[in-house]
Structures are given as C-alpha cells and as structure tokens.
Amino acid sequence: MAGITLTDIVLVLNRTTILDGLSLAIPPGGITALVGPNGAGKSATLRVIDGLLAPNSGSLTVQAKRRAFVFQKPALIRASAAANVALGLAALGLPRTERRGRVAAALARVGLAHRAHDPATRFSGGEQQRLALARAWAARPDLLLLDEPTANLDPGATDLVEALVAEMAAEGTKVVLVSHNLAQVARLAADVIVLAQGRAVEHGPTRATLLSPRTPQARAYLDGELPWSSLAAAS
C-alpha cells in the first residue's frame, strides 16, 4: 500500500513560489482528492510526488515501487493504441506473452480493443484519456496520480473513466486525484485535501470536508465552488 508524506515542501519556479511549506500525509489505499482554487499548487504537488519536479527544500516519502501519472492532456507516443499501452510495460521485465495479454485486456477494459492498431493521434480527446488509463492499468501501479482526468470529456467518457479509477483503487492501487469537479470528488474520494496558496489548509473525510469545512480558506473555496444539489445526488 502506498503512503505519501510531504514535509515543509517549498517549490519555486521562475521566481514564483508555487508550494510554500506544504506539509501533508496522504494515507495508503483508496482515493485521495486534491482540490482548491486555480494556482493553489495541486498539479505541482502531483509532479513533486512523482519526481517530475524537485522541490527547493523539504522532504518527501513515497511508499510505492510502481507509479503511473495520467495528465489532463494525455502524453501519448505517435504509434498505435497497442504500442502506447505496451510502452508502460517495457521496464517491467515481463515475458512477451504476458505483455501482449495485458495490452489486450487493458484495451478491452476501456472499450478500445477494436482500435488496437489505430494510431493514437487519430483518437478523440476522450479516447486518448481512456488509452492513457489503459496504459496505467496494464502496469498495475501501486500509485496512480491523476491530474483532471475527465476535464473536457463528455458524460459517457467521464463515467467510464471514473469506473476504471474506482476499480483500480478497489484492486489496491492508491489513487491521488486532482479535480475541480466536486461532485466527482464526492463520488470517488474517501478523503479530501484542500490546498490554498501552496499549502494544505484542510484534510478530512470527503463528505464532512465538503459539507462542513473547518478552516476559513477551505470554506471560502467550497462556498464558491460546491454544487450542493450535485453533492446530495452523489450521496
């Protein structure tokens, strides 16, 4: 199980402080959501956790051997769908037959088996996001980092992506999700971390945090963003 601890993380990019003494403990197992206003440091936090950004100071502990990152705009190679999924398996040392089986199973799981040999560049935005998740799922990661995985997707594609994320979490993958869709957070996440100005201002169980935030910063953000009817419908 993948637990994550960040202590006094400072990240400065182009003379701008992105993370300002960020400290948080993300529990192992389940889905944790990072929410907060634009510029709060959510995406930067994911990149620090994954090692894509090196903080200027502070300490980080990530208890996960295998990680996968799915960006808001999927990072795909100019090759077939099958080749994109296989890319995530290249470093695992699996026998060729097992790699082929995982690729086929992953594409089937996201409804793209019939397009295994099509170039990924011809896929729609929703299909590319499903392909990126298939690649992550095939690698069986201990930790899955998701940065707005359903932004700009239609409802059908969103439902499929959410179902796959929930399935991966149920199978033991720790998921850390950045989302501005608080109804989605209510559906998926066990706990929520609210970021503001590069710091974690609140962390608690999802429903309690969304409905009754304790801190002024979290309350100000959630009062402006929370779709109360959608949250009630998701309960």
PDB file of C-alpha atoms in Angstrom:
ATOM      1  CA  MET A   1       0.000   0.000   0.000  1.00  0.00           C
ATOM      2  CA  ALA A   2       1.330   3.413  -0.970  1.00  0.00           C
ATOM      3  CA  GLY A   3       1.506   6.088   1.710  1.00  0.00           C
ATOM      4  CA  ILE A   4       2.877   9.561   0.952  1.00  0.00           C
ATOM      5  CA  THR A   5       4.320  12.188   3.284  1.00  0.00           C
ATOM      6  CA  LEU A   6       5.394  15.698   2.326  1.00  0.00           C
ATOM      7  CA  THR A   7       7.049  17.878   4.953  1.00  0.00           C
ATOM      8  CA  ASP A   8       7.687  21.619   4.557  1.00  0.00           C
ATOM      9  CA  ILE A   9       7.930  21.374   0.756  1.00  0.00           C
ATOM     10  CA  VAL A  10       8.948  24.619  -0.943  1.00  0.00           C
ATOM     11  CA  LEU A  11       8.862  24.825  -4.728  1.00  0.00           C
ATOM     12  CA  VAL A  12       9.893  27.972  -6.584  1.00  0.00           C
ATOM     13  CA  LEU A  13       9.581  28.174 -10.369  1.00  0.00           C
ATOM     14  CA  ASN A  14      10.619  31.246 -12.350  1.00  0.00           C
ATOM     15  CA  ARG A  15      10.916  33.218  -9.086  1.00  0.00           C
ATOM     16  CA  THR A  16       7.319  32.377  -8.182  1.00  0.00           C
ATOM     17  CA  THR A  17       6.612  30.349  -5.059  1.00  0.00           C
ATOM     18  CA  ILE A  18       4.291  27.501  -6.084  1.00  0.00           C
ATOM     19  CA  LEU A  19       4.410  25.424  -2.904  1.00  0.00           C
ATOM     20  CA  ASP A  20       5.048  27.317   0.305  1.00  0.00           C
ATOM     21  CA  GLY A  21       5.923  24.966   3.143  1.00  0.00           C
ATOM     22  CA  LEU A  22       3.453  22.271   2.043  1.00  0.00           C
ATOM     23  CA  SER A  23       3.030  19.515   4.618  1.00  0.00           C
ATOM     24  CA  LEU A  24       0.562  16.662   4.295  1.00  0.00           C
ATOM     25  CA  ALA A  25       0.226  12.944   4.908  1.00  0.00           C
ATOM     26  CA  ILE A  26      -1.717  11.009   2.289  1.00  0.00           C
ATOM     27  CA  PRO A  27      -2.930   7.678   3.675  1.00  0.00           C
ATOM     28  CA  PRO A  28      -2.331   4.393   1.865  1.00  0.00           C
ATOM     29  CA  GLY A  29      -5.192   2.826  -0.022  1.00  0.00           C
ATOM     30  CA  GLY A  30      -8.312   4.319  -1.581  1.00  0.00           C
ATOM     31  CA  ILE A  31      -8.702   7.590  -3.436  1.00  0.00           C
ATOM     32  CA  THR A  32      -7.498  10.932  -2.076  1.00  0.00           C
ATOM     33  CA  ALA A  33      -8.596  14.115  -3.860  1.00  0.00           C
ATOM     34  CA  LEU A  34      -6.665  17.386  -4.016  1.00  0.00           C
ATOM     35  CA  VAL A  35      -8.926  20.390  -4.501  1.00  0.00           C
ATOM     36  CA  GLY A  36      -8.530  24.140  -4.324  1.00  0.00           C
ATOM     37  CA  PRO A  37      -8.597  27.296  -6.443  1.00  0.00           C
ATOM     38  CA  ASN A  38      -6.509  27.782  -9.572  1.00  0.00           C
ATOM     39  CA  GLY A  39      -2.909  28.395  -8.621  1.00  0.00           C
ATOM     40  CA  ALA A  40      -3.190  26.580  -5.292  1.00  0.00           C
ATOM     41  CA  GLY A  41      -0.423  24.124  -6.248  1.00  0.00           C
ATOM     42  CA  LYS A  42      -2.444  20.988  -6.933  1.00  0.00           C
ATOM     43  CA  SER A  43      -0.776  19.911 -10.166  1.00  0.00           C
ATOM     44  CA  ALA A  44       2.641  20.889  -8.824  1.00  0.00           C
ATOM     45  CA  THR A  45       2.027  18.653  -5.811  1.00  0.00           C
ATOM     46  CA  LEU A  46       1.387  15.669  -8.090  1.00  0.00           C
ATOM     47  CA  ARG A  47       4.556  16.390 -10.019  1.00  0.00           C
ATOM     48  CA  VAL A  48       6.624  16.625  -6.840  1.00  0.00           C
ATOM     49  CA  ILE A  49       5.194  13.314  -5.629  1.00  0.00           C
ATOM     50  CA  ASP A  50       6.082  11.671  -8.947  1.00  0.00           C
ATOM     51  CA  GLY A  51       9.566  13.175  -9.029  1.00  0.00           C
ATOM     52  CA  LEU A  52       8.915  15.294 -12.114  1.00  0.00           C
ATOM     53  CA  LEU A  53       9.648  18.443 -10.116  1.00  0.00           C
ATOM     54  CA  ALA A  54      12.371  18.688  -7.477  1.00  0.00           C
ATOM     55  CA  PRO A  55      11.437  20.910  -4.528  1.00  0.00           C
ATOM     56  CA  ASN A  56      13.820  23.608  -3.359  1.00  0.00           C
ATOM     57  CA  SER A  57      13.554  22.355   0.201  1.00  0.00           C
ATOM     58  CA  GLY A  58      11.583  19.972   2.408  1.00  0.00           C
ATOM     59  CA  SER A  59      11.315  16.196   2.460  1.00  0.00           C
ATOM     60  CA  LEU A  60       9.214  13.649   0.599  1.00  0.00           C
ATOM     61  CA  THR A  61       8.492   9.982   1.295  1.00  0.00           C
ATOM     62  CA  VAL A  62       6.573   7.884  -1.229  1.00  0.00           C
ATOM     63  CA  GLN A  63       5.990   4.231  -0.396  1.00  0.00           C
ATOM     64  CA  ALA A  64       5.305   2.988  -3.917  1.00  0.00           C
ATOM     65  CA  LYS A  65       7.550   0.960  -6.203  1.00  0.00           C
ATOM     66  CA  ARG A  66       5.456   1.410  -9.342  1.00  0.00           C
ATOM     67  CA  ARG A  67       3.844   4.737 -10.193  1.00  0.00           C
ATOM     68  CA  ALA A  68       1.717   5.946 -13.072  1.00  0.00           C
ATOM     69  CA  PHE A  69       0.746   9.518 -13.969  1.00  0.00           C
ATOM     70  CA  VAL A  70      -2.192  10.398 -16.213  1.00  0.00           C
ATOM     71  CA  PHE A  71      -2.149  14.045 -17.240  1.00  0.00           C
ATOM     72  CA  GLN A  72      -5.107  16.222 -18.204  1.00  0.00           C
ATOM     73  CA  LYS A  73      -3.714  16.136 -21.757  1.00  0.00           C
ATOM     74  CA  PRO A  74      -2.591  12.524 -22.240  1.00  0.00           C
ATOM     75  CA  ALA A  75       1.085  12.016 -23.042  1.00  0.00           C
ATOM     76  CA  LEU A  76       0.908   9.521 -25.906  1.00  0.00           C
ATOM     77  CA  ILE A  77       3.508   8.467 -28.459  1.00  0.00           C
ATOM     78  CA  ARG A  78       2.886   8.658 -32.207  1.00  0.00           C
ATOM     79  CA  ALA A  79       2.124   4.969 -32.578  1.00  0.00           C
ATOM     80  CA  SER A  80      -0.765   2.537 -32.333  1.00  0.00           C
ATOM     81  CA  ALA A  81      -3.001   2.212 -29.300  1.00  0.00           C
ATOM     82  CA  ALA A  82      -1.459  -1.174 -28.538  1.00  0.00           C
ATOM     83  CA  ALA A  83       2.073   0.260 -28.742  1.00  0.00           C
ATOM     84  CA  ASN A  84       1.119   3.033 -26.316  1.00  0.00           C
ATOM     85  CA  VAL A  85      -0.150   0.539 -23.743  1.00  0.00           C
ATOM     86  CA  ALA A  86       2.881  -1.719 -24.258  1.00  0.00           C
ATOM     87  CA  LEU A  87       5.181   1.250 -23.592  1.00  0.00           C
ATOM     88  CA  GLY A  88       4.162   1.230 -19.947  1.00  0.00           C
ATOM     89  CA  LEU A  89       5.179  -2.423 -19.653  1.00  0.00           C
ATOM     90  CA  ALA A  90       8.596  -2.117 -21.259  1.00  0.00           C
ATOM     91  CA  ALA A  91      10.523  -1.707 -17.989  1.00  0.00           C
ATOM     92  CA  LEU A  92       8.723  -4.424 -16.013  1.00  0.00           C
ATOM     93  CA  GLY A  93      10.643  -7.351 -17.451  1.00  0.00           C
ATOM     94  CA  LEU A  94       7.505  -9.333 -18.289  1.00  0.00           C
ATOM     95  CA  PRO A  95       7.529 -12.188 -20.784  1.00  0.00           C
ATOM     96  CA  ARG A  96       6.307 -11.190 -24.234  1.00  0.00           C
ATOM     97  CA  THR A  97       3.173 -13.319 -23.995  1.00  0.00           C
ATOM     98  CA  GLU A  98       2.181 -11.693 -20.696  1.00  0.00           C
ATOM     99  CA  ARG A  99       2.785  -8.217 -22.117  1.00  0.00           C
ATOM    100  CA  ARG A 100       0.536  -8.995 -25.086  1.00  0.00           C
ATOM    101  CA  GLY A 101      -2.151 -10.338 -22.760  1.00  0.00           C
ATOM    102  CA  ARG A 102      -2.045  -7.245 -20.568  1.00  0.00           C
ATOM    103  CA  VAL A 103      -2.248  -4.942 -23.574  1.00  0.00           C
ATOM    104  CA  ALA A 104      -5.273  -6.771 -24.945  1.00  0.00           C
ATOM    105  CA  ALA A 105      -7.010  -6.859 -21.546  1.00  0.00           C
ATOM    106  CA  ALA A 106      -6.361  -3.170 -20.895  1.00  0.00           C
ATOM    107  CA  LEU A 107      -7.704  -2.066 -24.264  1.00  0.00           C
ATOM    108  CA  ALA A 108     -10.773  -4.251 -23.797  1.00  0.00           C
ATOM    109  CA  ARG A 109     -11.378  -2.786 -20.351  1.00  0.00           C
ATOM    110  CA  VAL A 110     -11.606   0.758 -21.734  1.00  0.00           C
ATOM    111  CA  GLY A 111     -13.602  -0.229 -24.806  1.00  0.00           C
ATOM    112  CA  LEU A 112     -10.794   0.253 -27.327  1.00  0.00           C
ATOM    113  CA  ALA A 113      -9.955  -3.342 -28.274  1.00  0.00           C
ATOM    114  CA  HIS A 114     -11.308  -2.794 -31.775  1.00  0.00           C
ATOM    115  CA  ARG A 115      -8.876   0.096 -32.270  1.00  0.00           C
ATOM    116  CA  ALA A 116      -5.718  -1.633 -31.037  1.00  0.00           C
ATOM    117  CA  HIS A 117      -3.850  -0.985 -34.303  1.00  0.00           C
ATOM    118  CA  ASP A 118      -5.147   2.527 -34.970  1.00  0.00           C
ATOM    119  CA  PRO A 119      -2.760   5.474 -34.479  1.00  0.00           C
ATOM    120  CA  ALA A 120      -3.369   7.138 -31.121  1.00  0.00           C
ATOM    121  CA  THR A 121      -3.159  10.544 -32.811  1.00  0.00           C
ATOM    122  CA  ARG A 122      -6.472   9.822 -34.557  1.00  0.00           C
ATOM    123  CA  PHE A 123      -8.327   9.272 -31.286  1.00  0.00           C
ATOM    124  CA  SER A 124     -10.723  11.801 -29.800  1.00  0.00           C
ATOM    125  CA  GLY A 125      -9.857  13.502 -26.521  1.00  0.00           C
ATOM    126  CA  GLY A 126     -11.981  11.054 -24.547  1.00  0.00           C
ATOM    127  CA  GLU A 127     -10.478   8.052 -26.331  1.00  0.00           C
ATOM    128  CA  GLN A 128      -6.954   9.332 -25.674  1.00  0.00           C
ATOM    129  CA  GLN A 129      -7.722   9.698 -21.975  1.00  0.00           C
ATOM    130  CA  ARG A 130      -9.121   6.158 -21.877  1.00  0.00           C
ATOM    131  CA  LEU A 131      -5.988   4.952 -23.653  1.00  0.00           C
ATOM    132  CA  ALA A 132      -3.762   6.675 -21.100  1.00  0.00           C
ATOM    133  CA  LEU A 133      -5.693   4.984 -18.300  1.00  0.00           C
ATOM    134  CA  ALA A 134      -5.426   1.635 -20.075  1.00  0.00           C
ATOM    135  CA  ARG A 135      -1.650   2.077 -20.157  1.00  0.00           C
ATOM    136  CA  ALA A 136      -1.618   2.842 -16.442  1.00  0.00           C
ATOM    137  CA  TRP A 137      -3.952  -0.054 -15.599  1.00  0.00           C
ATOM    138  CA  ALA A 138      -1.834  -2.549 -17.569  1.00  0.00           C
ATOM    139  CA  ALA A 139       1.236  -1.711 -15.463  1.00  0.00           C
ATOM    140  CA  ARG A 140      -0.605  -2.476 -12.190  1.00  0.00           C
ATOM    141  CA  PRO A 141       0.837   0.563 -10.378  1.00  0.00           C
ATOM    142  CA  ASP A 142       0.984   0.891  -6.600  1.00  0.00           C
ATOM    143  CA  LEU A 143       0.292   4.614  -7.005  1.00  0.00           C
ATOM    144  CA  LEU A 144      -1.794   6.346  -9.694  1.00  0.00           C
ATOM    145  CA  LEU A 145      -1.633  10.141  -9.992  1.00  0.00           C
ATOM    146  CA  LEU A 146      -4.467  11.770 -11.949  1.00  0.00           C
ATOM    147  CA  ASP A 147      -4.499  15.433 -12.972  1.00  0.00           C
ATOM    148  CA  GLU A 148      -8.037  16.432 -14.032  1.00  0.00           C
ATOM    149  CA  PRO A 149      -8.558  13.113 -15.865  1.00  0.00           C
ATOM    150  CA  THR A 150     -12.080  13.922 -17.087  1.00  0.00           C
ATOM    151  CA  ALA A 151     -11.700  17.590 -17.960  1.00  0.00           C
ATOM    152  CA  ASN A 152     -13.466  18.317 -21.268  1.00  0.00           C
ATOM    153  CA  LEU A 153     -14.845  14.769 -21.582  1.00  0.00           C
ATOM    154  CA  ASP A 154     -18.474  14.039 -22.366  1.00  0.00           C
ATOM    155  CA  PRO A 155     -20.632  12.359 -19.673  1.00  0.00           C
ATOM    156  CA  GLY A 156     -20.281   8.875 -21.158  1.00  0.00           C
ATOM    157  CA  ALA A 157     -16.480   9.042 -21.290  1.00  0.00           C
ATOM    158  CA  THR A 158     -16.430  10.554 -17.795  1.00  0.00           C
ATOM    159  CA  ASP A 159     -18.486   7.668 -16.412  1.00  0.00           C
ATOM    160  CA  LEU A 160     -16.153   5.109 -17.982  1.00  0.00           C
ATOM    161  CA  VAL A 161     -13.024   6.834 -16.647  1.00  0.00           C
ATOM    162  CA  GLU A 162     -14.496   7.127 -13.154  1.00  0.00           C
ATOM    163  CA  ALA A 163     -15.483   3.446 -13.164  1.00  0.00           C
ATOM    164  CA  LEU A 164     -11.962   2.392 -14.150  1.00  0.00           C
ATOM    165  CA  VAL A 165     -10.367   4.629 -11.492  1.00  0.00           C
ATOM    166  CA  ALA A 166     -12.683   3.208  -8.826  1.00  0.00           C
ATOM    167  CA  GLU A 167     -11.866  -0.328  -9.991  1.00  0.00           C
ATOM    168  CA  MET A 168      -8.120   0.291  -9.779  1.00  0.00           C
ATOM    169  CA  ALA A 169      -8.496   1.661  -6.254  1.00  0.00           C
ATOM    170  CA  ALA A 170     -10.591  -1.353  -5.241  1.00  0.00           C
ATOM    171  CA  GLU A 171      -7.839  -3.633  -6.561  1.00  0.00           C
ATOM    172  CA  GLY A 172      -5.264  -1.967  -4.284  1.00  0.00           C
ATOM    173  CA  THR A 173      -3.848   0.949  -6.272  1.00  0.00           C
ATOM    174  CA  LYS A 174      -3.532   4.150  -4.266  1.00  0.00           C
ATOM    175  CA  VAL A 175      -5.076   6.988  -6.301  1.00  0.00           C
ATOM    176  CA  VAL A 176      -4.369  10.696  -5.823  1.00  0.00           C
ATOM    177  CA  LEU A 177      -6.786  12.745  -7.900  1.00  0.00           C
ATOM    178  CA  VAL A 178      -6.762  16.444  -8.763  1.00  0.00           C
ATOM    179  CA  SER A 179     -10.231  17.612  -9.787  1.00  0.00           C
ATOM    180  CA  HIS A 180     -12.272  20.800  -9.943  1.00  0.00           C
ATOM    181  CA  ASN A 181     -15.412  18.669 -10.227  1.00  0.00           C
ATOM    182  CA  LEU A 182     -16.529  18.414  -6.610  1.00  0.00           C
ATOM    183  CA  ALA A 183     -19.447  16.130  -7.462  1.00  0.00           C
ATOM    184  CA  GLN A 184     -16.857  13.767  -8.936  1.00  0.00           C
ATOM    185  CA  VAL A 185     -14.757  14.099  -5.784  1.00  0.00           C
ATOM    186  CA  ALA A 186     -17.822  13.224  -3.717  1.00  0.00           C
ATOM    187  CA  ARG A 187     -18.440  10.123  -5.840  1.00  0.00           C
ATOM    188  CA  LEU A 188     -14.882   8.810  -5.839  1.00  0.00           C
ATOM    189  CA  ALA A 189     -12.741  10.054  -2.964  1.00  0.00           C
ATOM    190  CA  ALA A 190     -12.501   8.731   0.573  1.00  0.00           C
ATOM    191  CA  ASP A 191     -10.691  11.841   1.785  1.00  0.00           C
ATOM    192  CA  VAL A 192     -10.059  15.362   0.527  1.00  0.00           C
ATOM    193  CA  ILE A 193      -7.130  17.747   0.893  1.00  0.00           C
ATOM    194  CA  VAL A 194      -7.872  21.442   0.297  1.00  0.00           C
ATOM    195  CA  LEU A 195      -4.908  23.482  -0.948  1.00  0.00           C
ATOM    196  CA  ALA A 196      -4.625  27.249  -0.937  1.00  0.00           C
ATOM    197  CA  GLN A 197      -1.589  29.362  -1.835  1.00  0.00           C
ATOM    198  CA  GLY A 198       0.728  26.370  -1.890  1.00  0.00           C
ATOM    199  CA  ARG A 199      -0.286  24.984   1.493  1.00  0.00           C
ATOM    200  CA  ALA A 200      -2.649  22.294   2.738  1.00  0.00           C
ATOM    201  CA  VAL A 201      -5.318  24.126   4.722  1.00  0.00           C
ATOM    202  CA  GLU A 202      -7.635  21.189   5.433  1.00  0.00           C
ATOM    203  CA  HIS A 203      -7.672  17.381   5.187  1.00  0.00           C
ATOM    204  CA  GLY A 204     -10.511  15.113   6.190  1.00  0.00           C
ATOM    205  CA  PRO A 205     -13.176  12.618   5.116  1.00  0.00           C
ATOM    206  CA  THR A 206     -14.790  13.660   1.865  1.00  0.00           C
ATOM    207  CA  ARG A 207     -18.379  14.341   2.886  1.00  0.00           C
ATOM    208  CA  ALA A 208     -17.505  16.065   6.167  1.00  0.00           C
ATOM    209  CA  THR A 209     -14.882  18.241   4.490  1.00  0.00           C
ATOM    210  CA  LEU A 210     -17.093  19.265   1.571  1.00  0.00           C
ATOM    211  CA  LEU A 211     -20.179  19.972   3.667  1.00  0.00           C
ATOM    212  CA  SER A 212     -18.604  21.352   6.858  1.00  0.00           C
ATOM    213  CA  PRO A 213     -15.125  22.738   6.195  1.00  0.00           C
ATOM    214  CA  ARG A 214     -13.357  23.805   9.384  1.00  0.00           C
ATOM    215  CA  THR A 215     -10.952  26.457   8.096  1.00  0.00           C
ATOM    216  CA  PRO A 216     -11.797  29.851   6.583  1.00  0.00           C
ATOM    217  CA  GLN A 217      -9.700  29.137   3.475  1.00  0.00           C
ATOM    218  CA  ALA A 218     -11.448  25.846   2.741  1.00  0.00           C
ATOM    219  CA  ARG A 219     -14.843  27.375   3.486  1.00  0.00           C
ATOM    220  CA  ALA A 220     -14.219  30.276   1.117  1.00  0.00           C
ATOM    221  CA  TYR A 221     -13.261  27.941  -1.721  1.00  0.00           C
ATOM    222  CA  LEU A 222     -16.036  25.414  -1.170  1.00  0.00           C
ATOM    223  CA  ASP A 223     -18.741  28.036  -0.670  1.00  0.00           C
ATOM    224  CA  GLY A 224     -17.973  29.340  -4.133  1.00  0.00           C
ATOM    225  CA  GLU A 225     -17.498  26.015  -5.894  1.00  0.00           C
ATOM    226  CA  LEU A 226     -19.640  23.348  -4.273  1.00  0.00           C
ATOM    227  CA  PRO A 227     -22.708  22.260  -6.276  1.00  0.00           C
ATOM    228  CA  TRP A 228     -24.867  21.330  -3.310  1.00  0.00           C
ATOM    229  CA  SER A 229     -27.554  19.578  -5.348  1.00  0.00           C
ATOM    230  CA  SER A 230     -24.928  17.503  -7.160  1.00  0.00           C
ATOM    231  CA  LEU A 231     -23.314  16.506  -3.878  1.00  0.00           C
ATOM    232  CA  ALA A 232     -26.656  15.421  -2.483  1.00  0.00           C
ATOM    233  CA  ALA A 233     -27.348  13.386  -5.616  1.00  0.00           C
ATOM    234  CA  ALA A 234     -23.951  11.712  -5.337  1.00  0.00           C
ATOM    235  CA  SER A 235     -24.539  10.626  -1.732  1.00  0.00           C
TER     236      SER A 235
END
